[in-house]
Short mmCIF file of C-alpha atoms in Angstrom, two decimals:
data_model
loop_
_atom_site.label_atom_id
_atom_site.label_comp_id
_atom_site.label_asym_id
_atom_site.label_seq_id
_atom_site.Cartn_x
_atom_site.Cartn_y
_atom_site.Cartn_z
CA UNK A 1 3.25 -29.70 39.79
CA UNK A 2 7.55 -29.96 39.75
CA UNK A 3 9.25 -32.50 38.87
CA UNK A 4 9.67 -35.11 42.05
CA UNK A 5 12.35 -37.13 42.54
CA UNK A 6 10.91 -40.36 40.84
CA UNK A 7 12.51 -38.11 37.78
CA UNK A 8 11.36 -36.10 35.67
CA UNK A 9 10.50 -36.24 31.96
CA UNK A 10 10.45 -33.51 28.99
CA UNK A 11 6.93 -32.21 28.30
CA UNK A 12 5.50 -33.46 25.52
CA UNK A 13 4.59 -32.08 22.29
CA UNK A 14 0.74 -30.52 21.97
CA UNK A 15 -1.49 -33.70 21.47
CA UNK A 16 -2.92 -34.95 18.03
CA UNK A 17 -5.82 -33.24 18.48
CA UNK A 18 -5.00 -30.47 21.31
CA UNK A 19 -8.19 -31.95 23.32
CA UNK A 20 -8.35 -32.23 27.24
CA UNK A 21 -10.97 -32.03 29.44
CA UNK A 22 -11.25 -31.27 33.28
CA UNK A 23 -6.84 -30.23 33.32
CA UNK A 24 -5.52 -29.57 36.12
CA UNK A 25 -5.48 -26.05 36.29
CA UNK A 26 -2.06 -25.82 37.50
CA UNK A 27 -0.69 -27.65 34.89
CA UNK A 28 -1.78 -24.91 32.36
CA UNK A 29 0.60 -22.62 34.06
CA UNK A 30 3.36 -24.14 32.80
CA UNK A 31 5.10 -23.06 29.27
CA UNK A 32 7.00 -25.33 27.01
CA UNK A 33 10.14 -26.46 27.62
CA UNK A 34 10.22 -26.97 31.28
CA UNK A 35 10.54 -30.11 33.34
CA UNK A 36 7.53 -31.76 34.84
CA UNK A 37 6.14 -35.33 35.50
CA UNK A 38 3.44 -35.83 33.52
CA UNK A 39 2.12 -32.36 31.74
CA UNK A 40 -1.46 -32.24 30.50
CA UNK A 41 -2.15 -30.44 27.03
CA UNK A 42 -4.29 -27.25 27.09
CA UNK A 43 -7.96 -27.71 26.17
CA UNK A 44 -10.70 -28.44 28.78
CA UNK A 45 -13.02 -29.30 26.77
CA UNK A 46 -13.96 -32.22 24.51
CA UNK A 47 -16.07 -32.78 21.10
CA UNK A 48 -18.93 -34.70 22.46
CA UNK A 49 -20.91 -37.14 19.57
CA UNK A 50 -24.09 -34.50 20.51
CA UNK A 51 -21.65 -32.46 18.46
CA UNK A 52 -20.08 -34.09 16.15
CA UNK A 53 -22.88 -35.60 14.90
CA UNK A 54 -24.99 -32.77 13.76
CA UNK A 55 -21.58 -31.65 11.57
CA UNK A 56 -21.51 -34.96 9.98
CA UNK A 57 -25.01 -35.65 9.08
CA UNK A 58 -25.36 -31.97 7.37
CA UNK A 59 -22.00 -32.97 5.62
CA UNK A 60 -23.47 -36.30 4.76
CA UNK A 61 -26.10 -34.65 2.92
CA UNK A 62 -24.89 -32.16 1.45
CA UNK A 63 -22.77 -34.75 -0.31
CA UNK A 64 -25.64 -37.11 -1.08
CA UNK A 65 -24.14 -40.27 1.09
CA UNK A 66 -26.30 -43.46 1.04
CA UNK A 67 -28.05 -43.87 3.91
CA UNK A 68 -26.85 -47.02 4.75
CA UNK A 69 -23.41 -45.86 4.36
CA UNK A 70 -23.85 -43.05 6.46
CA UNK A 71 -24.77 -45.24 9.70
CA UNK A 72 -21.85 -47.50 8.89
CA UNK A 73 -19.52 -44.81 8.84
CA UNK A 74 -20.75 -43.29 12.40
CA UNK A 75 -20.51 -46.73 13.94
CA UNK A 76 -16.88 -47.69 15.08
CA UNK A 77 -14.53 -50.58 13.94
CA UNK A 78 -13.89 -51.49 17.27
CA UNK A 79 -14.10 -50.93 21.07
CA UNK A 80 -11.63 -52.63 23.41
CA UNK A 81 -12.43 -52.69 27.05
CA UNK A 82 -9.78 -53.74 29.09
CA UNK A 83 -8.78 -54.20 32.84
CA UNK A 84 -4.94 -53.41 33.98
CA UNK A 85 -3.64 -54.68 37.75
CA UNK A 86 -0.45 -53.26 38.69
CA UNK A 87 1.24 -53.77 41.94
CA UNK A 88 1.54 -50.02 43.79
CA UNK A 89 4.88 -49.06 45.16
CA UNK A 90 3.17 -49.92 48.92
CA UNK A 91 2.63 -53.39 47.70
CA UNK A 92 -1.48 -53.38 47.21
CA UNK A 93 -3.00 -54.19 44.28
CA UNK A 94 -4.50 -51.53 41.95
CA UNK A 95 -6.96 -51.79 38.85
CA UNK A 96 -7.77 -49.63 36.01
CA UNK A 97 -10.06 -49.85 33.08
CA UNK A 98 -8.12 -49.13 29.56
CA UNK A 99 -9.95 -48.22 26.29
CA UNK A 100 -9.37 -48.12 23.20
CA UNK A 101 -11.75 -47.68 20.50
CA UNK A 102 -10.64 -47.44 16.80
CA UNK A 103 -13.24 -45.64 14.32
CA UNK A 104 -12.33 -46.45 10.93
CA UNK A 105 -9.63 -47.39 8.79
CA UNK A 106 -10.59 -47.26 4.91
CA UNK A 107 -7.93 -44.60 4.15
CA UNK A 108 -5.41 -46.60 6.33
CA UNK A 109 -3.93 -47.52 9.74
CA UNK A 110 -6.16 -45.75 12.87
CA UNK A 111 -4.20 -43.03 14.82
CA UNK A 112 -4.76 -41.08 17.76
CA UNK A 113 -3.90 -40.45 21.19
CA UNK A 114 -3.94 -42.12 24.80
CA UNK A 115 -4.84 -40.27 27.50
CA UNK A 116 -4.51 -40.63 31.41
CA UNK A 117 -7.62 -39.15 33.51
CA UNK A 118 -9.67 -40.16 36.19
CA UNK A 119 -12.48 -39.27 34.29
CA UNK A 120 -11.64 -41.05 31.12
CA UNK A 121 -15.03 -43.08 29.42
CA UNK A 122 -15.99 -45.05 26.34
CA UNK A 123 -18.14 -42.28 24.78
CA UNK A 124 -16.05 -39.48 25.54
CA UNK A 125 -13.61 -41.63 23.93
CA UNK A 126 -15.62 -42.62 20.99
CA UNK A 127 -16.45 -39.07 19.69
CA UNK A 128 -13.38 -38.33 19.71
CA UNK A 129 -11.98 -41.24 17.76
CA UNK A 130 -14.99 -40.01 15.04
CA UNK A 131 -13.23 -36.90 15.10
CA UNK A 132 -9.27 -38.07 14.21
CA UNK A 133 -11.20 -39.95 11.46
CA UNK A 134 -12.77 -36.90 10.22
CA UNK A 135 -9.28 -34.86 10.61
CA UNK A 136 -6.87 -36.92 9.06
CA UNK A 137 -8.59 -37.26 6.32
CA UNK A 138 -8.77 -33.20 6.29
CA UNK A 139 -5.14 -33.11 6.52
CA UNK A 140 -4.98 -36.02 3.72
CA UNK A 141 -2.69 -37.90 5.61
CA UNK A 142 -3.19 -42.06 5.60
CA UNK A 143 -5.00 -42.72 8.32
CA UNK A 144 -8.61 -43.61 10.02
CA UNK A 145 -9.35 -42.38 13.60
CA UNK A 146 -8.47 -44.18 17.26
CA UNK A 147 -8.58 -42.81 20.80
CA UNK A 148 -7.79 -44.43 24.02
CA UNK A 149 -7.40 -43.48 27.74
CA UNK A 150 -6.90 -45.49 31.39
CA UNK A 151 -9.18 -44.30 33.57
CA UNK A 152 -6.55 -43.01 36.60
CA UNK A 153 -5.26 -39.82 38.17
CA UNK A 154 -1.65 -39.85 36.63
CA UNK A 155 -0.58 -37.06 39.44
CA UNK A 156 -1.24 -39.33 41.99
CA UNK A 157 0.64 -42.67 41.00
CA UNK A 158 4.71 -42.61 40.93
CA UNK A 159 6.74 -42.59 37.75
CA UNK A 160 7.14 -46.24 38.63
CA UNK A 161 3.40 -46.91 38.84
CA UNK A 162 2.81 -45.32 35.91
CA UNK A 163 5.44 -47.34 33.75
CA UNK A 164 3.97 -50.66 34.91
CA UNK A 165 0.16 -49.41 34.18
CA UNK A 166 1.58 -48.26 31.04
CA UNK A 167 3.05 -51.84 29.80
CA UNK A 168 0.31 -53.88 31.49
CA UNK A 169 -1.77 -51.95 28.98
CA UNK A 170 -0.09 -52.44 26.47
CA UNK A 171 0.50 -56.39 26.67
CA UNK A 172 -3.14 -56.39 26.81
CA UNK A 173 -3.74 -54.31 23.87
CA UNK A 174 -0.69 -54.97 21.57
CA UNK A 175 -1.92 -57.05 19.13
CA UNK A 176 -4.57 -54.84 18.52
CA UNK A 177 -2.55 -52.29 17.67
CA UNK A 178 0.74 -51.84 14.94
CA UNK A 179 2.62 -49.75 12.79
CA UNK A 180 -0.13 -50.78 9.67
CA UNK A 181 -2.69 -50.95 11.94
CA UNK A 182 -3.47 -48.79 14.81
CA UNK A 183 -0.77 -46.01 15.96
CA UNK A 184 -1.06 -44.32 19.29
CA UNK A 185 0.29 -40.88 20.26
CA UNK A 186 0.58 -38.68 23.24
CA UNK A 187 -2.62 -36.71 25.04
CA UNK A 188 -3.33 -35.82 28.05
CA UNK A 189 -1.50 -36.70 31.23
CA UNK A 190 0.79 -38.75 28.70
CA UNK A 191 4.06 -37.89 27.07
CA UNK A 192 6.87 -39.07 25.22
CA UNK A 193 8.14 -41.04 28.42
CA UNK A 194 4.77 -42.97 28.04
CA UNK A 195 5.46 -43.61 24.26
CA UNK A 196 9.03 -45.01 24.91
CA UNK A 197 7.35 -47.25 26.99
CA UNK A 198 5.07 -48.48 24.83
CA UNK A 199 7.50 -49.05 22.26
CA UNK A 200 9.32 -51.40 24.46
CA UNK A 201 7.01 -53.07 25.32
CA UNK A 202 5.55 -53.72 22.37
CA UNK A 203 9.28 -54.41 20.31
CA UNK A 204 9.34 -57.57 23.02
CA UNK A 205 6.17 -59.00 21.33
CA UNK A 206 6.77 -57.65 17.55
CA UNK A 207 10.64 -56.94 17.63
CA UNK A 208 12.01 -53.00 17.64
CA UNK A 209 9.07 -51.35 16.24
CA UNK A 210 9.54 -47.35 16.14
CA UNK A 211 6.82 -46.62 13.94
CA UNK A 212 4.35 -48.34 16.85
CA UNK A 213 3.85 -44.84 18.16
CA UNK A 214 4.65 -41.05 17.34
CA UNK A 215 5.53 -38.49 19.74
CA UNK A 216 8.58 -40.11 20.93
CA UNK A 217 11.62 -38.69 22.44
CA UNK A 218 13.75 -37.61 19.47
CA UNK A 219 16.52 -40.25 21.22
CA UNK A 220 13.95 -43.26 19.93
CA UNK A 221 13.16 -42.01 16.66
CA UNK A 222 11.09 -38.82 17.63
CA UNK A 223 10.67 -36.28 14.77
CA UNK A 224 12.37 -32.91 15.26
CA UNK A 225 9.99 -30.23 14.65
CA UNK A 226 6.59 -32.48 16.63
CA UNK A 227 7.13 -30.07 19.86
CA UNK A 228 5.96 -26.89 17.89
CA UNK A 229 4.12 -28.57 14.91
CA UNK A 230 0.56 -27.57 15.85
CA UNK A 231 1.37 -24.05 16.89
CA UNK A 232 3.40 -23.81 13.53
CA UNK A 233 0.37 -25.32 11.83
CA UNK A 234 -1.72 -22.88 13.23
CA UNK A 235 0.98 -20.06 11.34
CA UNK A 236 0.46 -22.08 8.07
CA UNK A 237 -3.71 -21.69 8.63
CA UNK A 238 -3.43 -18.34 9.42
CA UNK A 239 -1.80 -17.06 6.03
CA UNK A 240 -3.90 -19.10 4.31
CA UNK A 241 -6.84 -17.62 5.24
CA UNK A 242 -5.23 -13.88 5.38
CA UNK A 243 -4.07 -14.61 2.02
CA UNK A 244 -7.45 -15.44 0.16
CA UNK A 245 -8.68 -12.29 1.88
CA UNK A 246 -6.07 -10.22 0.60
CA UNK A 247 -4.15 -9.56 4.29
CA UNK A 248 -1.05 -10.87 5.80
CA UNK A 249 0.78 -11.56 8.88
CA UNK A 250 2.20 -8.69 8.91
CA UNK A 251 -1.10 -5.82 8.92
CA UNK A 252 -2.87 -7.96 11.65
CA UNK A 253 -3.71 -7.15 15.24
CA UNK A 254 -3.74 -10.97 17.05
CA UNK A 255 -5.16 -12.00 20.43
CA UNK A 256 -4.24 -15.20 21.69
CA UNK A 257 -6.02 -17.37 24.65
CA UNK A 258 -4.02 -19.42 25.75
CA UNK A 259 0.28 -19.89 26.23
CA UNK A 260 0.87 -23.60 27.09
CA UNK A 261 2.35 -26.04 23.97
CA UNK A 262 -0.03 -24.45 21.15
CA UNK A 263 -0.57 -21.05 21.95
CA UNK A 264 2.80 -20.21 22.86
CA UNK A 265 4.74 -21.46 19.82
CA UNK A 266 1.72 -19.46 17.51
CA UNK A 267 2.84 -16.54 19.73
CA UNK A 268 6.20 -16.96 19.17
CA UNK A 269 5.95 -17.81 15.04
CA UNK A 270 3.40 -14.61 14.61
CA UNK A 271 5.33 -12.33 16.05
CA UNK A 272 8.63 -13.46 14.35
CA UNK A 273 6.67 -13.00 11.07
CA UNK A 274 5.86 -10.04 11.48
CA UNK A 275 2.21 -10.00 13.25
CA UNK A 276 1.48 -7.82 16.54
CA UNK A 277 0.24 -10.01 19.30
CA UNK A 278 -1.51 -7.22 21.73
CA UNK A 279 -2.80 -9.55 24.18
CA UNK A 280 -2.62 -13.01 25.73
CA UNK A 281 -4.25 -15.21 28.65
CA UNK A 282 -3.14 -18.30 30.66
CA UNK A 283 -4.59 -19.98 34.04
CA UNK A 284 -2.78 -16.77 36.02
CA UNK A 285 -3.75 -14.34 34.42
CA UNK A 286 -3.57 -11.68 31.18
CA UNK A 287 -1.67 -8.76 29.74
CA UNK A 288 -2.23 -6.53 27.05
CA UNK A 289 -0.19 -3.86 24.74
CA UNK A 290 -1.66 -2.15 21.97
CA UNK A 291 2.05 -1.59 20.55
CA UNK A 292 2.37 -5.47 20.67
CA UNK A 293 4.01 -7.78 23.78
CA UNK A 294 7.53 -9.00 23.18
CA UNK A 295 6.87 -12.50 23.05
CA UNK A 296 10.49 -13.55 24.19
CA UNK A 297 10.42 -11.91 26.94
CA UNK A 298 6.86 -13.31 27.55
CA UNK A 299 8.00 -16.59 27.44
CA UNK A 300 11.10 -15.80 29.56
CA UNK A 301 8.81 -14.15 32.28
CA UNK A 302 6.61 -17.03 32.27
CA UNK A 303 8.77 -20.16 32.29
CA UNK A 304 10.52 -18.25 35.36
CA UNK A 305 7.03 -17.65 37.12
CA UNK A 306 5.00 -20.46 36.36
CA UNK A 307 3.09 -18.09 34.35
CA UNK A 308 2.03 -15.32 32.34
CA UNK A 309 1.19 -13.19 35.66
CA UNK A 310 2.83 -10.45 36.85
CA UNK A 311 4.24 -9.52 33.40
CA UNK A 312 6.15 -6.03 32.97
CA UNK A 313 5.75 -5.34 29.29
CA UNK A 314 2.25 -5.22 29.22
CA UNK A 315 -0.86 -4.05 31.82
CA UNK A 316 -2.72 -6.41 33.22
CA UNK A 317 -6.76 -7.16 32.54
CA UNK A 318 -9.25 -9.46 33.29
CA UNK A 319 -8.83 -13.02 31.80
CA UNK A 320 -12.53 -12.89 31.00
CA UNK A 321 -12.62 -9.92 28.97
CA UNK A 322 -9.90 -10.98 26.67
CA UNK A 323 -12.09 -12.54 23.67
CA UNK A 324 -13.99 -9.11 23.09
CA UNK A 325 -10.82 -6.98 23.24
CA UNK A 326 -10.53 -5.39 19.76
CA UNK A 327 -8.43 -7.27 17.74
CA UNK A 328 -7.81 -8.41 13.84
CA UNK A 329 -7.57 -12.21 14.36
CA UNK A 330 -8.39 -14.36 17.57
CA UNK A 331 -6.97 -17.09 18.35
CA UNK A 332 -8.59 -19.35 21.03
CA UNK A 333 -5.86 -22.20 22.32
CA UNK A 334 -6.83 -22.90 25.24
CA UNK A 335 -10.22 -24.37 26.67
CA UNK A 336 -13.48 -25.56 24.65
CA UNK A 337 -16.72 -23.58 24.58
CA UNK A 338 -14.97 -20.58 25.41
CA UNK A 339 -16.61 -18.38 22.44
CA UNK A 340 -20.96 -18.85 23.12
CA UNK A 341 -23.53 -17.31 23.19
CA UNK A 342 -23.10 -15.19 26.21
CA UNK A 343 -20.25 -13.80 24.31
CA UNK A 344 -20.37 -13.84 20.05
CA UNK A 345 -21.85 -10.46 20.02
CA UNK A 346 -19.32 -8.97 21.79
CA UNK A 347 -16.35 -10.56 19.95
CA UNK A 348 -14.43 -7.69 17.85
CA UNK A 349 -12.39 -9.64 15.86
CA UNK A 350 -12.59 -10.22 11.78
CA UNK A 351 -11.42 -13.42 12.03
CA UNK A 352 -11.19 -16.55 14.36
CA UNK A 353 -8.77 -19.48 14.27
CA UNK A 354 -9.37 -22.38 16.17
CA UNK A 355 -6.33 -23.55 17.26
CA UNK A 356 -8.05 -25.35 20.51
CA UNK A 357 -11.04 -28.20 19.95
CA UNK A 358 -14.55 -26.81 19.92
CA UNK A 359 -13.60 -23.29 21.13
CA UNK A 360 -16.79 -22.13 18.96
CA UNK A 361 -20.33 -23.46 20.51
CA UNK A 362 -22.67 -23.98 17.55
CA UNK A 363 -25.25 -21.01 18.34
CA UNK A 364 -22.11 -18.48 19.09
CA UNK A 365 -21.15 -20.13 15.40
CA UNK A 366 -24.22 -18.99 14.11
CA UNK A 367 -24.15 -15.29 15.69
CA UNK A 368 -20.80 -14.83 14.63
CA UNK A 369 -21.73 -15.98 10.78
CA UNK A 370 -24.28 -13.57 10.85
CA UNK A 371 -21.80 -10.80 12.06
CA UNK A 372 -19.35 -11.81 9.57
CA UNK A 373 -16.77 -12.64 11.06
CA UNK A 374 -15.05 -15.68 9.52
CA UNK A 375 -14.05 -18.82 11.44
CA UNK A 376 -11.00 -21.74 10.25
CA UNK A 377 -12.60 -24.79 12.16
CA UNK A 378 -10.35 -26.88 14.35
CA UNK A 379 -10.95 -29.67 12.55
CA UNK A 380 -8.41 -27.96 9.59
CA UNK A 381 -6.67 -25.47 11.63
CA UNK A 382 -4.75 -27.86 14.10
CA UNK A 383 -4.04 -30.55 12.54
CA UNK A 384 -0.40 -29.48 12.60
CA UNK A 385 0.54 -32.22 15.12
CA UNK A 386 -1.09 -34.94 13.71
CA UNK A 387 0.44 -34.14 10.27
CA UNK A 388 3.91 -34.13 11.93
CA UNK A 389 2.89 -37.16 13.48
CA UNK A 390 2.58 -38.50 10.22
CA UNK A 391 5.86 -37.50 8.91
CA UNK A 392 7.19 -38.92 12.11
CA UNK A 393 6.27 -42.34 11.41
CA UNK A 394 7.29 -42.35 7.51
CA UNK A 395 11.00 -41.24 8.90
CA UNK A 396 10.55 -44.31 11.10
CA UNK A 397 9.44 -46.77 8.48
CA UNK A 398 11.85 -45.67 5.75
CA UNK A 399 14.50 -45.77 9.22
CA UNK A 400 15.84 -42.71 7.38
CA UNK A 401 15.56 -39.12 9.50
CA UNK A 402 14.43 -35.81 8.10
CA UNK A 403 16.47 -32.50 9.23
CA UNK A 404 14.08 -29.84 10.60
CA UNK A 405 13.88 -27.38 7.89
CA UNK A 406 12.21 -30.67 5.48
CA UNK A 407 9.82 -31.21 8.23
CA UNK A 408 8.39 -27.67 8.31
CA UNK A 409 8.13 -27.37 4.61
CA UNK A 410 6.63 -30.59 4.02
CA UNK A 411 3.90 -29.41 6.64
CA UNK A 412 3.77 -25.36 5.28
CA UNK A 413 2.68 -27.58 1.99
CA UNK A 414 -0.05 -30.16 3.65
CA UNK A 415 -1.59 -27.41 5.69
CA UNK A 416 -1.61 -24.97 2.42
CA UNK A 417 -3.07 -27.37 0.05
CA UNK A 418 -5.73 -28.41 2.89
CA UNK A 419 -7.07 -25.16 2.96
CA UNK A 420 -6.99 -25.09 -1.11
CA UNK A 421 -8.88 -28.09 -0.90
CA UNK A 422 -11.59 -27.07 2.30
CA UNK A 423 -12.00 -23.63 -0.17
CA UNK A 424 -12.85 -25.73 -2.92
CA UNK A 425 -15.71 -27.93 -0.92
CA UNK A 426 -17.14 -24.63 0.52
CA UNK A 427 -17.41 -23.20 -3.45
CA UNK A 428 -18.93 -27.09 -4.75
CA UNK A 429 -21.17 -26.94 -1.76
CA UNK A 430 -21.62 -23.24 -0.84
CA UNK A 431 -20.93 -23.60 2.63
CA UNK A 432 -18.94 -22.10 5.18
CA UNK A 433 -15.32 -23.04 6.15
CA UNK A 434 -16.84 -25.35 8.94
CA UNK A 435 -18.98 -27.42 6.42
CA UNK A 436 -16.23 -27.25 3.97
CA UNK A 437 -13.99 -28.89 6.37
CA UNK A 438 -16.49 -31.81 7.52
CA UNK A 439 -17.86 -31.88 3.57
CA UNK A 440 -13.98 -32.26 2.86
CA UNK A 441 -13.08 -35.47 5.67
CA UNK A 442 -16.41 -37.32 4.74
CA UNK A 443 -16.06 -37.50 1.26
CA UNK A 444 -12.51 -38.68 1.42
CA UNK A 445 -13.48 -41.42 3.89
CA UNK A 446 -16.38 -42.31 2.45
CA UNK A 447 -14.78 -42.72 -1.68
CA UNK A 448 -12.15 -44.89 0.60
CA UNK A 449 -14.68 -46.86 1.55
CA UNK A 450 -16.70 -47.42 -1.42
CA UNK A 451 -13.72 -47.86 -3.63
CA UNK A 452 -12.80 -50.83 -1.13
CA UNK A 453 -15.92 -52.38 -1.54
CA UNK A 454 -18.12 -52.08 1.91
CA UNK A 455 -20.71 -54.08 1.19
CA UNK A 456 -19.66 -56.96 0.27
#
């Protein structure tokens, strides 16, 4: 996928919640930085409610939740079903189906992420709504939960198609939405081209409205810092947990799956801190040095070769083999359901940071617990990009810009004190850092909604 001459955009930042399913494989080849039309983000795979569920209800009763107020907070706010006609470029008609469905909002306004994909559908769609409701209220940051998606093949349609789909869907949508109500953000097959067009379109209803959306270009209010926010989130995780084990960056041996948005900035901020990243996988391929890869040069090689492939400073091994190389800490960022059952037993490393959604399947979960080996959900661990998301649309509502050193150290402290706070669930509770997580969102959402008075 190169840019074609309808122009070409910047590649966005890693979506809120780093979740993508069915990608393009090709489109995984690409690192950061370069020019493309429409880039997807990495993971395959998305949270289905089969899974979310199970994580809720043991939270929900291991915190003693009404029962009533259990089902109400499962069931969404709302579900909008819409249909968007564009003209093609070739004159016929065209028509989509847009969705958005927006989970809850008794912390605040609903955020999440619109995504373009032939395969897009309400359910899909739904869970994973639940699951920016159950995240940004991990992070602490004032907001509920919303997805949305057109159902279309956004390599197929023009950069011109794609803008009018883009605004029909929003006049259809826009007074559902706001800056104190619901704020979209990138996701798959969308960027921050798609954003800026949102924005206008929407400021022609509601007047110039930057804090409508986050993941903008940095031109219309964009925060510096969103383009490597969850991979630097993923840093922050890390020496959290190292830390309360009594390790650093510095003594660890990391493997990394994954090198688009996500996994290549975590490769990049490890190694400049001082950790040894031995090995690391993309669609083309892996490489592996026990004396640590030279990340720079990594990224160099790949942004020249559409890949990680063919890489001198390293040898070459199967893709496959990758998660049960011996390592310190892996670091799935790539695809979901990539650690199972076939797998856990195999898996040599001490510790396991999801930096891509649902990497873990629950039985591999449950053979790895047993091992030992210790696991910082996804649900905590990257939440980077939503929290910069966040900081994104304060700068836009105060209309007063941060520099990029304030943005990094007001996310170093949110991702810090989240994992004080997930620590502190799992010792209340005595669960792992999974439950403490889930323990950790529900509660918050659930005193929100209490304290506001649901059933009245």
């Amino acid at each position: 996928m190169e840019a074609d001459s309808t122009g070409s955009v910047v590649g966005p930042p890693a979506a809120e919640d780093s979740s993508s399913p069915d990608v393009d494989a090709d489109a995984l080849a690409f690192p950061r930085g370069l020019l493309y039309p429409f880039p997807f983000p990495e993971a395959l795979s998305s949270p289905s409610c089969e899974t979310l569920v199970p994580n809720f209800k043991q939270a929900a009763k291991l915190l003693g939740l009404d029962s009533k107020l259990e089902k109400s907070l499962l069931i969404p706010f709302r579900e909008i079903k819409v249909e968007c006609t564009i003209p093609k470029d070739d004159g016929t008609l065209a028509s989509f189906v847009g969705f958005r469905v927006q989970h809850d909002n008794a912390r605040g306004p609903m955020k999440g992420g619109i995504r373009y994909h032939h395969e897009v559908d309400p359910d899909e769609v739904n869970a994973l709504a639940q699951l920016m409701t159950w995240k940004t209220a991990v992070a602490n940051i004032p907001y509920g939960g919303a997805k949305g998606g057109i159902g279309c093949s956004p390599g197929k349609l023009s950069c011109s198609e794609l803008e009018r789909l883009t605004r029909v869907f929003t006049q259809k949508i826009h007074d559902l939405i706001g800056i104190h109500t619901d704020v979209p953000a990138p996701d798959m097959g969308t960027n921050s081209q798609t954003m800026a067009w949102i924005l206008d379109e929407y400021s022609k209803f509601h007047g110039h409205s930057p804090a409508v959306v986050t993941g903008k270009p940095i031109d219309l209010g964009g925060s510096l810092g969103r383009e490597a926010a969850t991979g630097r989130g993923v840093l922050f995780a890390t020496e959290s947990l190292l830390a309360e084990n009594g390790k650093s960056i510095k003594d660890q041996r990391f493997i990394i799956q994954g090198f688009g948005n996500v996994g290549s900035w975590a490769a990049q901020l490890i190694s400049e801190a001082g950790g040894k990243v031995i090995a690391i996988s993309d669609v083309t391929g892996a490489v592996k040095n026990t004396n640590g890869l030279d990340i720079e040069k990594l990224l160099k090689h790949s942004a020249e070769n559409r890949g990680i492939k063919g890489f001198s400073g390293g040898e070459s091994i199967d893709p496959s083999s990758l998660l049960t190389e011996d390592c310190d800490v892996l670091i799935p960022a790539a695809l979901g359901g990539v650690i199972n059952r076939e797998n856990a037993n195999d898996i040599r490393a001490k510790f396991i940071i999801e930096a891509a959604n649902h990497p873990t399947d629950p039985e591999a979960d449950e053979i790895l617990s047993k091992k030992g080996v210790i696991i910082l959900p996804d649900i905590y661990a990257n939440s980077g990009g939503v929290t910069v998301s966040y900081f994104e649309w304060v700068q836009n509502i105060q209309g007063f810009m941060w520099d990029e050193e304030k943005v990094n150290a007001e996310l170093k402290t949110y991702m810090t004190r989240g994992f004080k706070d997930m620590k502190e669930m799992c010792k209340t509770h005595n669960c792992d850092l999974r439950m403490g997580a889930f323990t950790l969102g529900v509660n918050r959402v659930a005193r929100a909604t209490v304290l506001r008075g649901w059933e009245a």
